[in-house]
mmCIF file with all atom_site columns, C-alpha atoms and ligand atoms in Angstrom:
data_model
loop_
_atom_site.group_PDB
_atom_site.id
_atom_site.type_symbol
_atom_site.label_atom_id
_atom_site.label_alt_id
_atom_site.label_comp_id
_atom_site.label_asym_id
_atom_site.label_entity_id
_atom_site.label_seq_id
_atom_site.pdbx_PDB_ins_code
_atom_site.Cartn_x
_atom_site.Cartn_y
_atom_site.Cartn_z
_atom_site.occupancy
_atom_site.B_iso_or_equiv
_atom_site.pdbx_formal_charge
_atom_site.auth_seq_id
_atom_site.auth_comp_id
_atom_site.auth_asym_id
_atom_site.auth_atom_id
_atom_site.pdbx_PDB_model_num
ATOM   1   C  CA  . UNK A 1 1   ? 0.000   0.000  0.000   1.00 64.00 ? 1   UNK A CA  1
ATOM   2   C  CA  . UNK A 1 2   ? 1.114   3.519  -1.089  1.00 75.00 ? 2   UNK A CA  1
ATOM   3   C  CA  . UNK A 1 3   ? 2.260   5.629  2.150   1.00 93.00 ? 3   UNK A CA  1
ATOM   4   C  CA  . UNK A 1 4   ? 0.060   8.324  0.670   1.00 96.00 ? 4   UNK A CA  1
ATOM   5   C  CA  . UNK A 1 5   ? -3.466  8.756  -0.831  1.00 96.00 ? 5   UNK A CA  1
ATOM   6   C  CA  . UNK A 1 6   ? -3.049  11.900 -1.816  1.00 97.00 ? 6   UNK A CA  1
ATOM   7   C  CA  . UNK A 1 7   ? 0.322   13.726 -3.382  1.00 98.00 ? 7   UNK A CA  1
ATOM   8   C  CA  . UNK A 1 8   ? 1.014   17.308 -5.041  1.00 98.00 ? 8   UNK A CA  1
ATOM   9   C  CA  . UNK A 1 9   ? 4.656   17.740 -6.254  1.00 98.00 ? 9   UNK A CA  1
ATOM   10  C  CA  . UNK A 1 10  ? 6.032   20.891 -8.002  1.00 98.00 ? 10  UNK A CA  1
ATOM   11  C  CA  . UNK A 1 11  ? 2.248   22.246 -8.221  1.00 98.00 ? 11  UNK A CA  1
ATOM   12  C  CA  . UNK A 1 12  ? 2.322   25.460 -9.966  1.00 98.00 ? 12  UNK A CA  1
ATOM   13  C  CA  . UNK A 1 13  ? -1.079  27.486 -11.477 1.00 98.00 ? 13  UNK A CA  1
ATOM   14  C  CA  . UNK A 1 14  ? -0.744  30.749 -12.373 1.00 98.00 ? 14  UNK A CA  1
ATOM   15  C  CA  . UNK A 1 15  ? -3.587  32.971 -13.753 1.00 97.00 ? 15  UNK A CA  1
ATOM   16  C  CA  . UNK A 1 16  ? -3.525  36.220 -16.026 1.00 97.00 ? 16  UNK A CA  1
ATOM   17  C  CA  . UNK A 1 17  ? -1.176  38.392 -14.189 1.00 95.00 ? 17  UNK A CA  1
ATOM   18  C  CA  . UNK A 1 18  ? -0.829  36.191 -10.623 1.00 96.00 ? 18  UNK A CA  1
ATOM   19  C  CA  . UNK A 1 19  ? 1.205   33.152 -9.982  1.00 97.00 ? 19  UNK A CA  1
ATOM   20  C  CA  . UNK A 1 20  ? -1.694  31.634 -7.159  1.00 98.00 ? 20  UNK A CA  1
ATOM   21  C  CA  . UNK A 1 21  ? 0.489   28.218 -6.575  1.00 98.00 ? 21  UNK A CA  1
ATOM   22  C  CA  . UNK A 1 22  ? 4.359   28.093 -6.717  1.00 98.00 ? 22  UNK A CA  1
ATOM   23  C  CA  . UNK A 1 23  ? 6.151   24.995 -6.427  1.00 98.00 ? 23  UNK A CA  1
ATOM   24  C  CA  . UNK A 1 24  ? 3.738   23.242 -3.971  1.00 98.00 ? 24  UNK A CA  1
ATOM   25  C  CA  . UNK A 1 25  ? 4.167   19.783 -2.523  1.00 98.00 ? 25  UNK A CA  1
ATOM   26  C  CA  . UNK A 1 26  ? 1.305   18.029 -0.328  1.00 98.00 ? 26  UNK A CA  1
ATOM   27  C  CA  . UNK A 1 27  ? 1.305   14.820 0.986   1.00 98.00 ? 27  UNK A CA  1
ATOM   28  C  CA  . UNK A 1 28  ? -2.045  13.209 2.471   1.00 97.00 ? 28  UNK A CA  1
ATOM   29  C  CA  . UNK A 1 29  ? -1.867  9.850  4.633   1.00 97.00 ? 29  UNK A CA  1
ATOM   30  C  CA  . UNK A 1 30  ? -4.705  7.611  5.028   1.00 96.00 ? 30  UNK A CA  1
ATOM   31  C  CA  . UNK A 1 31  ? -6.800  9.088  8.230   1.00 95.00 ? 31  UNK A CA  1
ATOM   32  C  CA  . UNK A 1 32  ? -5.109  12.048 8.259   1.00 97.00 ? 32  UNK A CA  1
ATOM   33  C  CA  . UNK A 1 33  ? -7.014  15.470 8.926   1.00 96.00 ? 33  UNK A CA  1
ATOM   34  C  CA  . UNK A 1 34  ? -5.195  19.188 7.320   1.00 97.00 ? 34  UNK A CA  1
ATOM   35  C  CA  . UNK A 1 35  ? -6.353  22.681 7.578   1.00 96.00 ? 35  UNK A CA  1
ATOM   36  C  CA  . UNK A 1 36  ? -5.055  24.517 5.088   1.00 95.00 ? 36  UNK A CA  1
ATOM   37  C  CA  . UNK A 1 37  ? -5.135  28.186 5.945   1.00 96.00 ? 37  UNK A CA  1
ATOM   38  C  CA  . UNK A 1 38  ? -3.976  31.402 4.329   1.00 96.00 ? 38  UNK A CA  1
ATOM   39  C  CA  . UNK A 1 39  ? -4.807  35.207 3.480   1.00 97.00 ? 39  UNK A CA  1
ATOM   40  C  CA  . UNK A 1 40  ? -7.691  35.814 1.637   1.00 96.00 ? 40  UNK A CA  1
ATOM   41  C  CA  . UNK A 1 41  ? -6.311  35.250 -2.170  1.00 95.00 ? 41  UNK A CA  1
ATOM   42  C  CA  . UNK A 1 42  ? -3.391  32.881 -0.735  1.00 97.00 ? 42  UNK A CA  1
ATOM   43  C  CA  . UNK A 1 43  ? -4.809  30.499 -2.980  1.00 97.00 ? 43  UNK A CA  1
ATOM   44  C  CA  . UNK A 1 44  ? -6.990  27.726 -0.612  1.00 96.00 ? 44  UNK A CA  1
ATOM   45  C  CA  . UNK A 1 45  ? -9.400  27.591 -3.154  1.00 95.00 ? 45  UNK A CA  1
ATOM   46  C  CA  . UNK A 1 46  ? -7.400  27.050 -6.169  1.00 97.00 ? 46  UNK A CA  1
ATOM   47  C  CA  . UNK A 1 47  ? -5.708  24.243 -4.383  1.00 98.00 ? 47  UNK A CA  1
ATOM   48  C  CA  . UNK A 1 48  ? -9.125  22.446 -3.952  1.00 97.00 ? 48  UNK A CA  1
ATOM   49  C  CA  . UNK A 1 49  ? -9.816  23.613 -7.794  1.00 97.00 ? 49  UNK A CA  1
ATOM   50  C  CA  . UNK A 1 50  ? -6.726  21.501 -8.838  1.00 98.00 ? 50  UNK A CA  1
ATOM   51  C  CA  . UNK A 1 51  ? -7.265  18.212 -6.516  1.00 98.00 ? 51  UNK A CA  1
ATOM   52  C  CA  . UNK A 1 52  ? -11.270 18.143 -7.884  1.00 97.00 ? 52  UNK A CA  1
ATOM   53  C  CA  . UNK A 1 53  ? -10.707 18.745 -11.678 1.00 97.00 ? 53  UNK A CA  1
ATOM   54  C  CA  . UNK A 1 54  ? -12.198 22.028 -12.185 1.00 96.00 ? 54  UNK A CA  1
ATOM   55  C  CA  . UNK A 1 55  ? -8.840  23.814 -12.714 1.00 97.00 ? 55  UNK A CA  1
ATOM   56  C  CA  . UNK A 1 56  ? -5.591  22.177 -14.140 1.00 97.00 ? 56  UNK A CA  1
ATOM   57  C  CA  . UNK A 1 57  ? -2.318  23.129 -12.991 1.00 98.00 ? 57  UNK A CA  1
ATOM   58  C  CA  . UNK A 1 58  ? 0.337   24.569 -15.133 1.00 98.00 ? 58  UNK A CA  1
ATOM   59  C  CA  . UNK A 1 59  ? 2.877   22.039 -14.061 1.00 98.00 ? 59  UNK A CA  1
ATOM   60  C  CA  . UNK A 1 60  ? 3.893   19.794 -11.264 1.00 98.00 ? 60  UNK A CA  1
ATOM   61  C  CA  . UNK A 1 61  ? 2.094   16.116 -10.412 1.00 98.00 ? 61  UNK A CA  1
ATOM   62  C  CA  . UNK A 1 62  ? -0.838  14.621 -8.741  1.00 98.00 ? 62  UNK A CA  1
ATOM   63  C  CA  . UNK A 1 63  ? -0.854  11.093 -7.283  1.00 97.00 ? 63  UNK A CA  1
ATOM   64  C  CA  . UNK A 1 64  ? -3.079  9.266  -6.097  1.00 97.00 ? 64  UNK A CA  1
ATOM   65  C  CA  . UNK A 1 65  ? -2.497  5.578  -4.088  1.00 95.00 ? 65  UNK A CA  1
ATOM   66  C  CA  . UNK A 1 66  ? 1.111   6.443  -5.443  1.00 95.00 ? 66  UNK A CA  1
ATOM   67  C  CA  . UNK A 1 67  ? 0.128   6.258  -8.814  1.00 96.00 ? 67  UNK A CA  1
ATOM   68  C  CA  . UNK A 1 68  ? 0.556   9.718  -11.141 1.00 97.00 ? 68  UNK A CA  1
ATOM   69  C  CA  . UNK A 1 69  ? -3.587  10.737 -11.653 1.00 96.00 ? 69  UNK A CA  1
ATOM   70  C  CA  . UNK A 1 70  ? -4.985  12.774 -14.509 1.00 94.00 ? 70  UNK A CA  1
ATOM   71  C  CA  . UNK A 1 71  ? -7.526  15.035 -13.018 1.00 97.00 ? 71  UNK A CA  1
ATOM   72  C  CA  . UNK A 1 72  ? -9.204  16.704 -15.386 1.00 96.00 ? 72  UNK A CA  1
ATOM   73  C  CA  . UNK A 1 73  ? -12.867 16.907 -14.861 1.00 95.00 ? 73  UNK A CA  1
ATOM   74  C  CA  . UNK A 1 74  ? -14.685 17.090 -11.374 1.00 92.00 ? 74  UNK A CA  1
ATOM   75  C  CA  . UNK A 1 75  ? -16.301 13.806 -12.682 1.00 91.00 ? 75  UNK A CA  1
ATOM   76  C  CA  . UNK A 1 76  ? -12.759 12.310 -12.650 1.00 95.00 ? 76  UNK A CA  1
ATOM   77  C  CA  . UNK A 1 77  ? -12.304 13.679 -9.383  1.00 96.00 ? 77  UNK A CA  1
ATOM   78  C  CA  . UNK A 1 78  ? -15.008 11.792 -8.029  1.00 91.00 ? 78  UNK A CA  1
ATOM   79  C  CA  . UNK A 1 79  ? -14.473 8.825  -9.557  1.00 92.00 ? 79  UNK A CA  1
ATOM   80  C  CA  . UNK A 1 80  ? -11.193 8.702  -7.659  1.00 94.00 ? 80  UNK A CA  1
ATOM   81  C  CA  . UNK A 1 81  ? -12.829 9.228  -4.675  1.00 92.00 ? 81  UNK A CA  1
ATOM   82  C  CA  . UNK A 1 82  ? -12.049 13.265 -4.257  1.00 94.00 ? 82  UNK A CA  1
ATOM   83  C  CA  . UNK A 1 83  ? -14.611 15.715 -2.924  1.00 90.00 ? 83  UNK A CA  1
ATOM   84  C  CA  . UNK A 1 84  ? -15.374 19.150 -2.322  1.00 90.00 ? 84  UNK A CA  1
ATOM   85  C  CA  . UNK A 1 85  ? -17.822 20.771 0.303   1.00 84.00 ? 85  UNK A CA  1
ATOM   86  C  CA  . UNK A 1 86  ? -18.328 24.127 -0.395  1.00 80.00 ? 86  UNK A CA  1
ATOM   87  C  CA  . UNK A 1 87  ? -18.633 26.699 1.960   1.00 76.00 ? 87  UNK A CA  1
ATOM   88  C  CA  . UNK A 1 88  ? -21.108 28.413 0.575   1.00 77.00 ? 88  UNK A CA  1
ATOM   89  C  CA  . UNK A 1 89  ? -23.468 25.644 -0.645  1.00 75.00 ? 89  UNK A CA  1
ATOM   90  C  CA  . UNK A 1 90  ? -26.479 26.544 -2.774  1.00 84.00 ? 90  UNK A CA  1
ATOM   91  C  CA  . UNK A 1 91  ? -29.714 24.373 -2.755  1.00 89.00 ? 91  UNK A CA  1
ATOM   92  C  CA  . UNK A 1 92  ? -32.042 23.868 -5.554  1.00 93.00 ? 92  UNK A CA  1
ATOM   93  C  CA  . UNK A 1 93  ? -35.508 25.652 -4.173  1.00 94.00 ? 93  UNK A CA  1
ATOM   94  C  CA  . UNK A 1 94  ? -37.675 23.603 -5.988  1.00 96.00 ? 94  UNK A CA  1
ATOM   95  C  CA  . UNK A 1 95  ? -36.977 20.016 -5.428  1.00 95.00 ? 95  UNK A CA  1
ATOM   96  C  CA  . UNK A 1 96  ? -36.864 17.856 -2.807  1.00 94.00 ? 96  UNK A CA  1
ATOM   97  C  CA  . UNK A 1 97  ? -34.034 17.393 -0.032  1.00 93.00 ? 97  UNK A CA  1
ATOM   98  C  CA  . UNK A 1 98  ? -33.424 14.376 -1.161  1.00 92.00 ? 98  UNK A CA  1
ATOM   99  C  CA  . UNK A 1 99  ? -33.028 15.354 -4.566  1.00 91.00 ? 99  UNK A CA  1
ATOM   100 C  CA  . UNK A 1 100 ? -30.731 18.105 -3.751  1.00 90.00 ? 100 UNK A CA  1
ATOM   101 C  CA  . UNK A 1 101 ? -28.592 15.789 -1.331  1.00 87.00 ? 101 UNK A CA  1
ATOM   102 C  CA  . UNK A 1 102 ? -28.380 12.885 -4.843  1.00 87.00 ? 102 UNK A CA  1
ATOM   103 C  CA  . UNK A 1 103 ? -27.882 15.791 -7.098  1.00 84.00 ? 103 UNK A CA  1
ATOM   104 C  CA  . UNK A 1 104 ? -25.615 14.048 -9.776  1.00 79.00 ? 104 UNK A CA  1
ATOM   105 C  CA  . UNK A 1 105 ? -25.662 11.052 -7.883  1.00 80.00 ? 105 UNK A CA  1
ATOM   106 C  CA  . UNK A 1 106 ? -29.241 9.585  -8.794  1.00 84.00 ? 106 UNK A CA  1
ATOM   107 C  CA  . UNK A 1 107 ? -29.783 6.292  -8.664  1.00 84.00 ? 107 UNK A CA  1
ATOM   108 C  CA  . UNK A 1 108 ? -30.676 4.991  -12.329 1.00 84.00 ? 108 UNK A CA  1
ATOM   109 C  CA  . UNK A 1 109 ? -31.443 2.019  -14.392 1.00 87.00 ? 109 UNK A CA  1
ATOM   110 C  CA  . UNK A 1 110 ? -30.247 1.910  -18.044 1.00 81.00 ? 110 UNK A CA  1
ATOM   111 C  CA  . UNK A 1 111 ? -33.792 0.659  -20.323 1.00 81.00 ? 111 UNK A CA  1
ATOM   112 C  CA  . UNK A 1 112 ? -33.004 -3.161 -21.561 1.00 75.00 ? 112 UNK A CA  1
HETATM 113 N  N1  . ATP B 2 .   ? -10.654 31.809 -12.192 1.00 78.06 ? 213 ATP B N1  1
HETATM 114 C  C1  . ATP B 2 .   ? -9.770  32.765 -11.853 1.00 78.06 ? 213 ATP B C1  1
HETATM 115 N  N2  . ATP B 2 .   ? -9.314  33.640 -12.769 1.00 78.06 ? 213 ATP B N2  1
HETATM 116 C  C2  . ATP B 2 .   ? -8.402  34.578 -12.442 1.00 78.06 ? 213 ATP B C2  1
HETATM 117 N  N3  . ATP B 2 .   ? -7.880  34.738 -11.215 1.00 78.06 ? 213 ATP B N3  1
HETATM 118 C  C3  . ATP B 2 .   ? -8.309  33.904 -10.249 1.00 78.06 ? 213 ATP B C3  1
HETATM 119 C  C4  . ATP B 2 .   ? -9.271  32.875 -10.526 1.00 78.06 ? 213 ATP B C4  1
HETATM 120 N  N4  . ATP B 2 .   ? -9.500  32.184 -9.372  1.00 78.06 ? 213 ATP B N4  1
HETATM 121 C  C5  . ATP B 2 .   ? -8.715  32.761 -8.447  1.00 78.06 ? 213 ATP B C5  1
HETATM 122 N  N5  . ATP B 2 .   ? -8.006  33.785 -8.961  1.00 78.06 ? 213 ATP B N5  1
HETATM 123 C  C6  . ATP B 2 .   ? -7.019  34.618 -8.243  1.00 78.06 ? 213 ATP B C6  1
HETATM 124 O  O1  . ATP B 2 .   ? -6.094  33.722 -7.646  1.00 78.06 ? 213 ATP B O1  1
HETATM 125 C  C7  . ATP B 2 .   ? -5.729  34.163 -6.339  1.00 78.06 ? 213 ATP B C7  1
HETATM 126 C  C8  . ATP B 2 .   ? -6.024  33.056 -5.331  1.00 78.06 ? 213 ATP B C8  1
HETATM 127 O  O2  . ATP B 2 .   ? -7.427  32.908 -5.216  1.00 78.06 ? 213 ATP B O2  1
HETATM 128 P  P1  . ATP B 2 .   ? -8.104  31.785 -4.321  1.00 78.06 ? 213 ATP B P1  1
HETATM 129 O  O3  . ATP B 2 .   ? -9.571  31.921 -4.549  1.00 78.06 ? 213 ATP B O3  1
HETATM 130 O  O4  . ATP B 2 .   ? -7.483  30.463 -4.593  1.00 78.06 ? 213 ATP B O4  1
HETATM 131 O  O5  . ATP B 2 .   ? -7.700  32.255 -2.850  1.00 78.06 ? 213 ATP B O5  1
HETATM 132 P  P2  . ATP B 2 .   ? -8.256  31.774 -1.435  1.00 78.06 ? 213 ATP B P2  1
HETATM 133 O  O6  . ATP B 2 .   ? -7.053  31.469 -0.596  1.00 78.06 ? 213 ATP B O6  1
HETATM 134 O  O7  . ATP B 2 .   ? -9.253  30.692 -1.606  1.00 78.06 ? 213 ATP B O7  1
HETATM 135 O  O8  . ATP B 2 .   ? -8.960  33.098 -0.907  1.00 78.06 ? 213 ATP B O8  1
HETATM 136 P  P3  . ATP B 2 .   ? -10.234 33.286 0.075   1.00 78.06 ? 213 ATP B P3  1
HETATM 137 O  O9  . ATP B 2 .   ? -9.707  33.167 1.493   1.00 78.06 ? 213 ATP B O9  1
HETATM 138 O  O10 . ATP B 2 .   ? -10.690 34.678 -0.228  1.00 78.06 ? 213 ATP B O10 1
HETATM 139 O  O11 . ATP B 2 .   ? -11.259 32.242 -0.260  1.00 78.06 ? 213 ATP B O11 1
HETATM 140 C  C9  . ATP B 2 .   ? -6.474  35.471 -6.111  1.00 78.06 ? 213 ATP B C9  1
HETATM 141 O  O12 . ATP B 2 .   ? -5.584  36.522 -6.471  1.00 78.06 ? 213 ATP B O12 1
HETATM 142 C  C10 . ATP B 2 .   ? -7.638  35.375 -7.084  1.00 78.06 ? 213 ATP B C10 1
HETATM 143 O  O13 . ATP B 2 .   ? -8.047  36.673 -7.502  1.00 78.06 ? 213 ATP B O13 1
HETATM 144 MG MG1 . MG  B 3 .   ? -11.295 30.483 -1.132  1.00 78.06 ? 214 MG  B MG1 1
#
């Protein structure tokens, strides 16, 4: 078994006129519990962005289990098991709890 689930090496993102991410390694063991913190515009959020597909970094390497993982959608986030909770979560008014809590996740059965 890999000694980490999650890795970042040499992660670097940089957007028109600001480098957010510079070189940043991260290393996530099984069980383990981090808080990342920073300034507002440190670049929290773009670190999350990179680890569940909805931005790619400019350069640098994700593993996952040890293995290098190509993250580029949130769908292939999730399919490796990565999640986001945001903090400011927004609920669809007009459907059910339940709906809103499967959202994307509905159960389904493909016609025969
Ligand atoms: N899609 C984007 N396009 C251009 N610049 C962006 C984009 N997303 C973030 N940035 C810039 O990248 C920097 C880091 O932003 P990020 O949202 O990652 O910071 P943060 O640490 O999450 O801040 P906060 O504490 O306010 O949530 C900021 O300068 C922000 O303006
Ligand atoms: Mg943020």
């Amino acid at each position: 078994m890999a000694n980490y689930v999650l890795e970042l090496k040499h992660v670097s993102k940089s957007f028109p006129g600001v480098k957010v991410l510079n070189d940043v390694h991260f290393e996530l063991k099984p069980g383990e519990i981090h808080a990342l913190m920073g300034e507002n515009g440190a670049g929290k959020s773009t670190f999350i962005k990179i680890i569940t597909g909805v931005h790619q970094p400019n350069s640098g390497e994700i593993l996952i289990d040890g293995k290098p993982a190509e993250i580029r959608t949130p769908l292939d986030a999730q399919a490796l098991g990565i999640a986001a909770i945001y903090q400011h979560v927004t609920c669809f008014p007009d459907i059910s709890v339940a709906e809103n809590i499967f959202m994307g996740h509905e159960k389904t059965v493909l016609p025969l």
